[in-house]
Amino acid sequence: MTTRRSLLAAAWAVPLAAAAPGILARAALAQAPAAQAPAAPALVERREFSFQGYTTRGGASIPAIRTGYQTAGTLNAAGDNAVLVTHFFSGNGHAFGRLQAEGPAGWWDSIIGPGRPIDTERYFVVASDTLVNLNAPDRHTITTGPASVNPSTGRPWGMSFPAVSIRDFVEVQKRLLDHLGVKKLALVAGPSMGSLQAIEWAAAYPEMVERVMPVIGTGEMDAWMLGWLDLWAAPIRMDPAWRNGDYYGQGREAPLRGLAEALKLVTLHSRDRGWAGQFGRRPAEGQDPARRVQDRFAIEAALDAAAAARAKVSDANSFLYLVRANQLFLNEYAGLEAALAKAGGRWLVVPSRGDRVFPIEYSEELVAALRRAGRPVSQAVLTGTQGHLEGVVGIAQAEAQIREFLAR
């Protein structure tokens, strides 16, 4: 049971995209040791924000945008005590609290709430769903993307939906914050793909962002990471059921096999060797890989089961669009140095030592670039066996540093 739960956590969690993919899982939260016995997560309400007419950074037109969001705390009269929490590749805006009394807690609930490092008695905290959200089939996720209906045709957009970037995610969030009356962000923070959004925010709206906390992220989407993201997407494109994205029609089969293989890649990539050690070289129950090539090892069977379950509640086209959005990180700047020349605020960079998606040198390079740009920056390194996922389930390790950062 422990093995199955840990795999489901990894797949549900897939944060980034490198976004990666990144990788978060609500189930995995139960594995994270708490520094102290926290209060039960408060009930939160998921809301919808919509507006008409959006032009992407690439110049394409989307007639209407819908996004889901949740808030906690109270916005002050000056509108300057807001915190924006941005999510990872496979996540949504359920970053804190519970949607139902017996439901799972939000993926960063350990650090968001009354008396916690991101204190909802002091801050107005906002978390929203991105465009092209992987969880489009989930009733708790509200998003506009390839699975949405194109009002001009009455059918799902599919691959005719415009390409969008991390900066487009930021622009939709900016519309939401304007709607809520937010004038300034005391903090923008997120793990994996969420860290990319935080950095884009700092570069796009430096006068609005006071503090930035990129967790398990990077300052640059280099060729190595571009290649990894393409590998993540490849199994979907190779599935005959994908039909170049045209699989939404009645009676058509979704490309679940390709999507499951993609999620397997992301899941294992996002974990450290220490996590995989629990499986050893054991065969799957009742099988013998030494005698039959078709038989499986325990880790293979566990990855298969978790990815297949996750694929049923995800959208394959949205996965592909998220990959491209991550590949377009800071695409409007000549490079990281140019982006940081525009950025402001104070920074706390939080890498995971065992991260295989964004190895720790990515964060070290970001810190060095911030220092060259003259930005105040500190670092809090996470450790443990969860690899990239440590930035979600192990974020409470950085509690003291986050409190100190927000106190300055």
PDB file of N, CA, C and O in Angstrom, residues 334-372:
ATOM      1  N   ALA A 334      16.675  38.541 -23.975  1.00  0.00           N
ATOM      2  CA  ALA A 334      17.877  38.024 -24.626  1.00  0.00           C
ATOM      3  C   ALA A 334      18.509  36.898 -23.831  1.00  0.00           C
ATOM      4  O   ALA A 334      19.258  36.082 -24.366  1.00  0.00           O
ATOM      5  N   GLY A 335      18.230  36.836 -22.549  1.00  0.00           N
ATOM      6  CA  GLY A 335      18.795  35.819 -21.677  1.00  0.00           C
ATOM      7  C   GLY A 335      18.468  36.144 -20.238  1.00  0.00           C
ATOM      8  O   GLY A 335      17.777  37.135 -19.941  1.00  0.00           O
ATOM      9  N   LEU A 336      18.975  35.320 -19.323  1.00  0.00           N
ATOM     10  CA  LEU A 336      18.696  35.522 -17.905  1.00  0.00           C
ATOM     11  C   LEU A 336      19.187  36.879 -17.416  1.00  0.00           C
ATOM     12  O   LEU A 336      18.485  37.570 -16.666  1.00  0.00           O
ATOM     13  N   GLU A 337      20.372  37.268 -17.825  1.00  0.00           N
ATOM     14  CA  GLU A 337      20.929  38.549 -17.367  1.00  0.00           C
ATOM     15  C   GLU A 337      20.017  39.709 -17.767  1.00  0.00           C
ATOM     16  O   GLU A 337      19.763  40.623 -16.977  1.00  0.00           O
ATOM     17  N   ALA A 338      19.499  39.653 -18.996  1.00  0.00           N
ATOM     18  CA  ALA A 338      18.610  40.720 -19.459  1.00  0.00           C
ATOM     19  C   ALA A 338      17.308  40.735 -18.674  1.00  0.00           C
ATOM     20  O   ALA A 338      16.777  41.805 -18.340  1.00  0.00           O
ATOM     21  N   ALA A 339      16.786  39.560 -18.352  1.00  0.00           N
ATOM     22  CA  ALA A 339      15.553  39.493 -17.569  1.00  0.00           C
ATOM     23  C   ALA A 339      15.766  40.037 -16.167  1.00  0.00           C
ATOM     24  O   ALA A 339      14.952  40.813 -15.645  1.00  0.00           O
ATOM     25  N   LEU A 340      16.875  39.656 -15.538  1.00  0.00           N
ATOM     26  CA  LEU A 340      17.131  40.092 -14.166  1.00  0.00           C
ATOM     27  C   LEU A 340      17.486  41.574 -14.097  1.00  0.00           C
ATOM     28  O   LEU A 340      17.309  42.212 -13.053  1.00  0.00           O
ATOM     29  N   ALA A 341      17.973  42.134 -15.199  1.00  0.00           N
ATOM     30  CA  ALA A 341      18.249  43.569 -15.218  1.00  0.00           C
ATOM     31  C   ALA A 341      16.974  44.364 -15.031  1.00  0.00           C
ATOM     32  O   ALA A 341      16.994  45.499 -14.543  1.00  0.00           O
ATOM     33  N   LYS A 342      15.850  43.777 -15.420  1.00  0.00           N
ATOM     34  CA  LYS A 342      14.554  44.438 -15.256  1.00  0.00           C
ATOM     35  C   LYS A 342      13.889  44.086 -13.938  1.00  0.00           C
ATOM     36  O   LYS A 342      12.972  44.768 -13.487  1.00  0.00           O
ATOM     37  N   ALA A 343      14.298  42.972 -13.336  1.00  0.00           N
ATOM     38  CA  ALA A 343      13.626  42.474 -12.133  1.00  0.00           C
ATOM     39  C   ALA A 343      14.030  43.270 -10.905  1.00  0.00           C
ATOM     40  O   ALA A 343      15.130  43.839 -10.831  1.00  0.00           O
ATOM     41  N   GLY A 344      13.142  43.283  -9.942  1.00  0.00           N
ATOM     42  CA  GLY A 344      13.441  43.924  -8.664  1.00  0.00           C
ATOM     43  C   GLY A 344      13.205  42.960  -7.527  1.00  0.00           C
ATOM     44  O   GLY A 344      13.155  41.749  -7.709  1.00  0.00           O
ATOM     45  N   GLY A 345      13.038  43.511  -6.333  1.00  0.00           N
ATOM     46  CA  GLY A 345      12.670  42.721  -5.174  1.00  0.00           C
ATOM     47  C   GLY A 345      13.817  41.988  -4.509  1.00  0.00           C
ATOM     48  O   GLY A 345      14.949  41.950  -5.003  1.00  0.00           O
ATOM     49  N   ARG A 346      13.491  41.413  -3.343  1.00  0.00           N
ATOM     50  CA  ARG A 346      14.426  40.567  -2.610  1.00  0.00           C
ATOM     51  C   ARG A 346      14.089  39.119  -2.934  1.00  0.00           C
ATOM     52  O   ARG A 346      12.939  38.776  -3.168  1.00  0.00           O
ATOM     53  N   TRP A 347      15.100  38.243  -2.876  1.00  0.00           N
ATOM     54  CA  TRP A 347      14.946  36.880  -3.372  1.00  0.00           C
ATOM     55  C   TRP A 347      15.371  35.851  -2.333  1.00  0.00           C
ATOM     56  O   TRP A 347      16.382  36.014  -1.641  1.00  0.00           O
ATOM     57  N   LEU A 348      14.593  34.775  -2.253  1.00  0.00           N
ATOM     58  CA  LEU A 348      14.973  33.577  -1.510  1.00  0.00           C
ATOM     59  C   LEU A 348      14.864  32.411  -2.483  1.00  0.00           C
ATOM     60  O   LEU A 348      13.767  32.073  -2.945  1.00  0.00           O
ATOM     61  N   VAL A 349      15.982  31.800  -2.829  1.00  0.00           N
ATOM     62  CA  VAL A 349      16.023  30.691  -3.784  1.00  0.00           C
ATOM     63  C   VAL A 349      16.086  29.387  -2.999  1.00  0.00           C
ATOM     64  O   VAL A 349      16.933  29.233  -2.112  1.00  0.00           O
ATOM     65  N   VAL A 350      15.187  28.446  -3.328  1.00  0.00           N
ATOM     66  CA  VAL A 350      15.059  27.213  -2.543  1.00  0.00           C
ATOM     67  C   VAL A 350      15.198  25.997  -3.463  1.00  0.00           C
ATOM     68  O   VAL A 350      14.211  25.549  -4.069  1.00  0.00           O
ATOM     69  N   PRO A 351      16.406  25.438  -3.596  1.00  0.00           N
ATOM     70  CA  PRO A 351      16.596  24.228  -4.394  1.00  0.00           C
ATOM     71  C   PRO A 351      16.505  22.969  -3.526  1.00  0.00           C
ATOM     72  O   PRO A 351      16.504  23.047  -2.294  1.00  0.00           O
ATOM     73  N   SER A 352      16.446  21.823  -4.198  1.00  0.00           N
ATOM     74  CA  SER A 352      16.526  20.524  -3.523  1.00  0.00           C
ATOM     75  C   SER A 352      17.834  19.857  -3.930  1.00  0.00           C
ATOM     76  O   SER A 352      18.130  19.750  -5.121  1.00  0.00           O
ATOM     77  N   ARG A 353      18.587  19.407  -2.950  1.00  0.00           N
ATOM     78  CA  ARG A 353      19.906  18.844  -3.252  1.00  0.00           C
ATOM     79  C   ARG A 353      19.804  17.601  -4.137  1.00  0.00           C
ATOM     80  O   ARG A 353      20.693  17.323  -4.934  1.00  0.00           O
ATOM     81  N   GLY A 354      18.742  16.827  -4.026  1.00  0.00           N
ATOM     82  CA  GLY A 354      18.606  15.615  -4.823  1.00  0.00           C
ATOM     83  C   GLY A 354      17.786  15.792  -6.087  1.00  0.00           C
ATOM     84  O   GLY A 354      17.369  14.804  -6.692  1.00  0.00           O
ATOM     85  N   ASP A 355      17.553  17.021  -6.517  1.00  0.00           N
ATOM     86  CA  ASP A 355      16.705  17.306  -7.675  1.00  0.00           C
ATOM     87  C   ASP A 355      17.352  16.787  -8.962  1.00  0.00           C
ATOM     88  O   ASP A 355      18.496  17.118  -9.262  1.00  0.00           O
ATOM     89  N   ARG A 356      16.595  15.977  -9.726  1.00  0.00           N
ATOM     90  CA  ARG A 356      17.090  15.482 -11.013  1.00  0.00           C
ATOM     91  C   ARG A 356      16.442  16.234 -12.176  1.00  0.00           C
ATOM     92  O   ARG A 356      16.894  16.104 -13.310  1.00  0.00           O
ATOM     93  N   VAL A 357      15.370  16.962 -11.919  1.00  0.00           N
ATOM     94  CA  VAL A 357      14.729  17.744 -12.976  1.00  0.00           C
ATOM     95  C   VAL A 357      15.481  19.052 -13.168  1.00  0.00           C
ATOM     96  O   VAL A 357      15.985  19.350 -14.252  1.00  0.00           O
ATOM     97  N   PHE A 358      15.561  19.849 -12.113  1.00  0.00           N
ATOM     98  CA  PHE A 358      16.377  21.064 -12.118  1.00  0.00           C
ATOM     99  C   PHE A 358      17.506  20.853 -11.114  1.00  0.00           C
ATOM    100  O   PHE A 358      17.386  21.234  -9.950  1.00  0.00           O
ATOM    101  N   PRO A 359      18.592  20.209 -11.531  1.00  0.00           N
ATOM    102  CA  PRO A 359      19.703  19.968 -10.614  1.00  0.00           C
ATOM    103  C   PRO A 359      20.122  21.240  -9.899  1.00  0.00           C
ATOM    104  O   PRO A 359      19.941  22.356 -10.414  1.00  0.00           O
ATOM    105  N   ILE A 360      20.686  21.089  -8.717  1.00  0.00           N
ATOM    106  CA  ILE A 360      20.945  22.222  -7.841  1.00  0.00           C
ATOM    107  C   ILE A 360      21.821  23.278  -8.503  1.00  0.00           C
ATOM    108  O   ILE A 360      21.751  24.461  -8.168  1.00  0.00           O
ATOM    109  N   GLU A 361      22.634  22.890  -9.489  1.00  0.00           N
ATOM    110  CA  GLU A 361      23.472  23.911 -10.142  1.00  0.00           C
ATOM    111  C   GLU A 361      22.636  24.963 -10.859  1.00  0.00           C
ATOM    112  O   GLU A 361      23.076  26.094 -11.035  1.00  0.00           O
ATOM    113  N   TYR A 362      21.421  24.614 -11.282  1.00  0.00           N
ATOM    114  CA  TYR A 362      20.550  25.614 -11.884  1.00  0.00           C
ATOM    115  C   TYR A 362      20.251  26.733 -10.891  1.00  0.00           C
ATOM    116  O   TYR A 362      20.270  27.920 -11.237  1.00  0.00           O
ATOM    117  N   SER A 363      19.946  26.356  -9.663  1.00  0.00           N
ATOM    118  CA  SER A 363      19.665  27.372  -8.642  1.00  0.00           C
ATOM    119  C   SER A 363      20.922  28.146  -8.278  1.00  0.00           C
ATOM    120  O   SER A 363      20.862  29.363  -8.030  1.00  0.00           O
ATOM    121  N   GLU A 364      22.058  27.464  -8.240  1.00  0.00           N
ATOM    122  CA  GLU A 364      23.310  28.157  -7.944  1.00  0.00           C
ATOM    123  C   GLU A 364      23.623  29.183  -9.026  1.00  0.00           C
ATOM    124  O   GLU A 364      24.102  30.297  -8.734  1.00  0.00           O
ATOM    125  N   GLU A 365      23.345  28.841 -10.274  1.00  0.00           N
ATOM    126  CA  GLU A 365      23.559  29.798 -11.364  1.00  0.00           C
ATOM    127  C   GLU A 365      22.601  30.979 -11.261  1.00  0.00           C
ATOM    128  O   GLU A 365      22.975  32.128 -11.534  1.00  0.00           O
ATOM    129  N   LEU A 366      21.356  30.717 -10.838  1.00  0.00           N
ATOM    130  CA  LEU A 366      20.395  31.809 -10.644  1.00  0.00           C
ATOM    131  C   LEU A 366      20.855  32.742  -9.531  1.00  0.00           C
ATOM    132  O   LEU A 366      20.810  33.975  -9.677  1.00  0.00           O
ATOM    133  N   VAL A 367      21.313  32.163  -8.418  1.00  0.00           N
ATOM    134  CA  VAL A 367      21.797  32.986  -7.303  1.00  0.00           C
ATOM    135  C   VAL A 367      22.970  33.848  -7.751  1.00  0.00           C
ATOM    136  O   VAL A 367      23.039  35.051  -7.443  1.00  0.00           O
ATOM    137  N   ALA A 368      23.910  33.254  -8.490  1.00  0.00           N
ATOM    138  CA  ALA A 368      25.069  34.020  -8.960  1.00  0.00           C
ATOM    139  C   ALA A 368      24.634  35.158  -9.883  1.00  0.00           C
ATOM    140  O   ALA A 368      25.157  36.282  -9.792  1.00  0.00           O
ATOM    141  N   ALA A 369      23.671  34.886 -10.760  1.00  0.00           N
ATOM    142  CA  ALA A 369      23.193  35.930 -11.674  1.00  0.00           C
ATOM    143  C   ALA A 369      22.488  37.045 -10.913  1.00  0.00           C
ATOM    144  O   ALA A 369      22.622  38.233 -11.253  1.00  0.00           O
ATOM    145  N   LEU A 370      21.716  36.690  -9.895  1.00  0.00           N
ATOM    146  CA  LEU A 370      21.048  37.708  -9.077  1.00  0.00           C
ATOM    147  C   LEU A 370      22.066  38.594  -8.368  1.00  0.00           C
ATOM    148  O   LEU A 370      21.889  39.818  -8.281  1.00  0.00           O
ATOM    149  N   ARG A 371      23.118  37.988  -7.886  1.00  0.00           N
ATOM    150  CA  ARG A 371      24.153  38.782  -7.204  1.00  0.00           C
ATOM    151  C   ARG A 371      24.858  39.714  -8.177  1.00  0.00           C
ATOM    152  O   ARG A 371      25.158  40.870  -7.845  1.00  0.00           O
ATOM    153  N   ARG A 372      25.123  39.223  -9.377  1.00  0.00           N
ATOM    154  CA  ARG A 372      25.740  40.105 -10.388  1.00  0.00           C
ATOM    155  C   ARG A 372      24.824  41.264 -10.734  1.00  0.00           C
ATOM    156  O   ARG A 372      25.282  42.365 -11.058  1.00  0.00           O
TER     157      ARG A 372
END
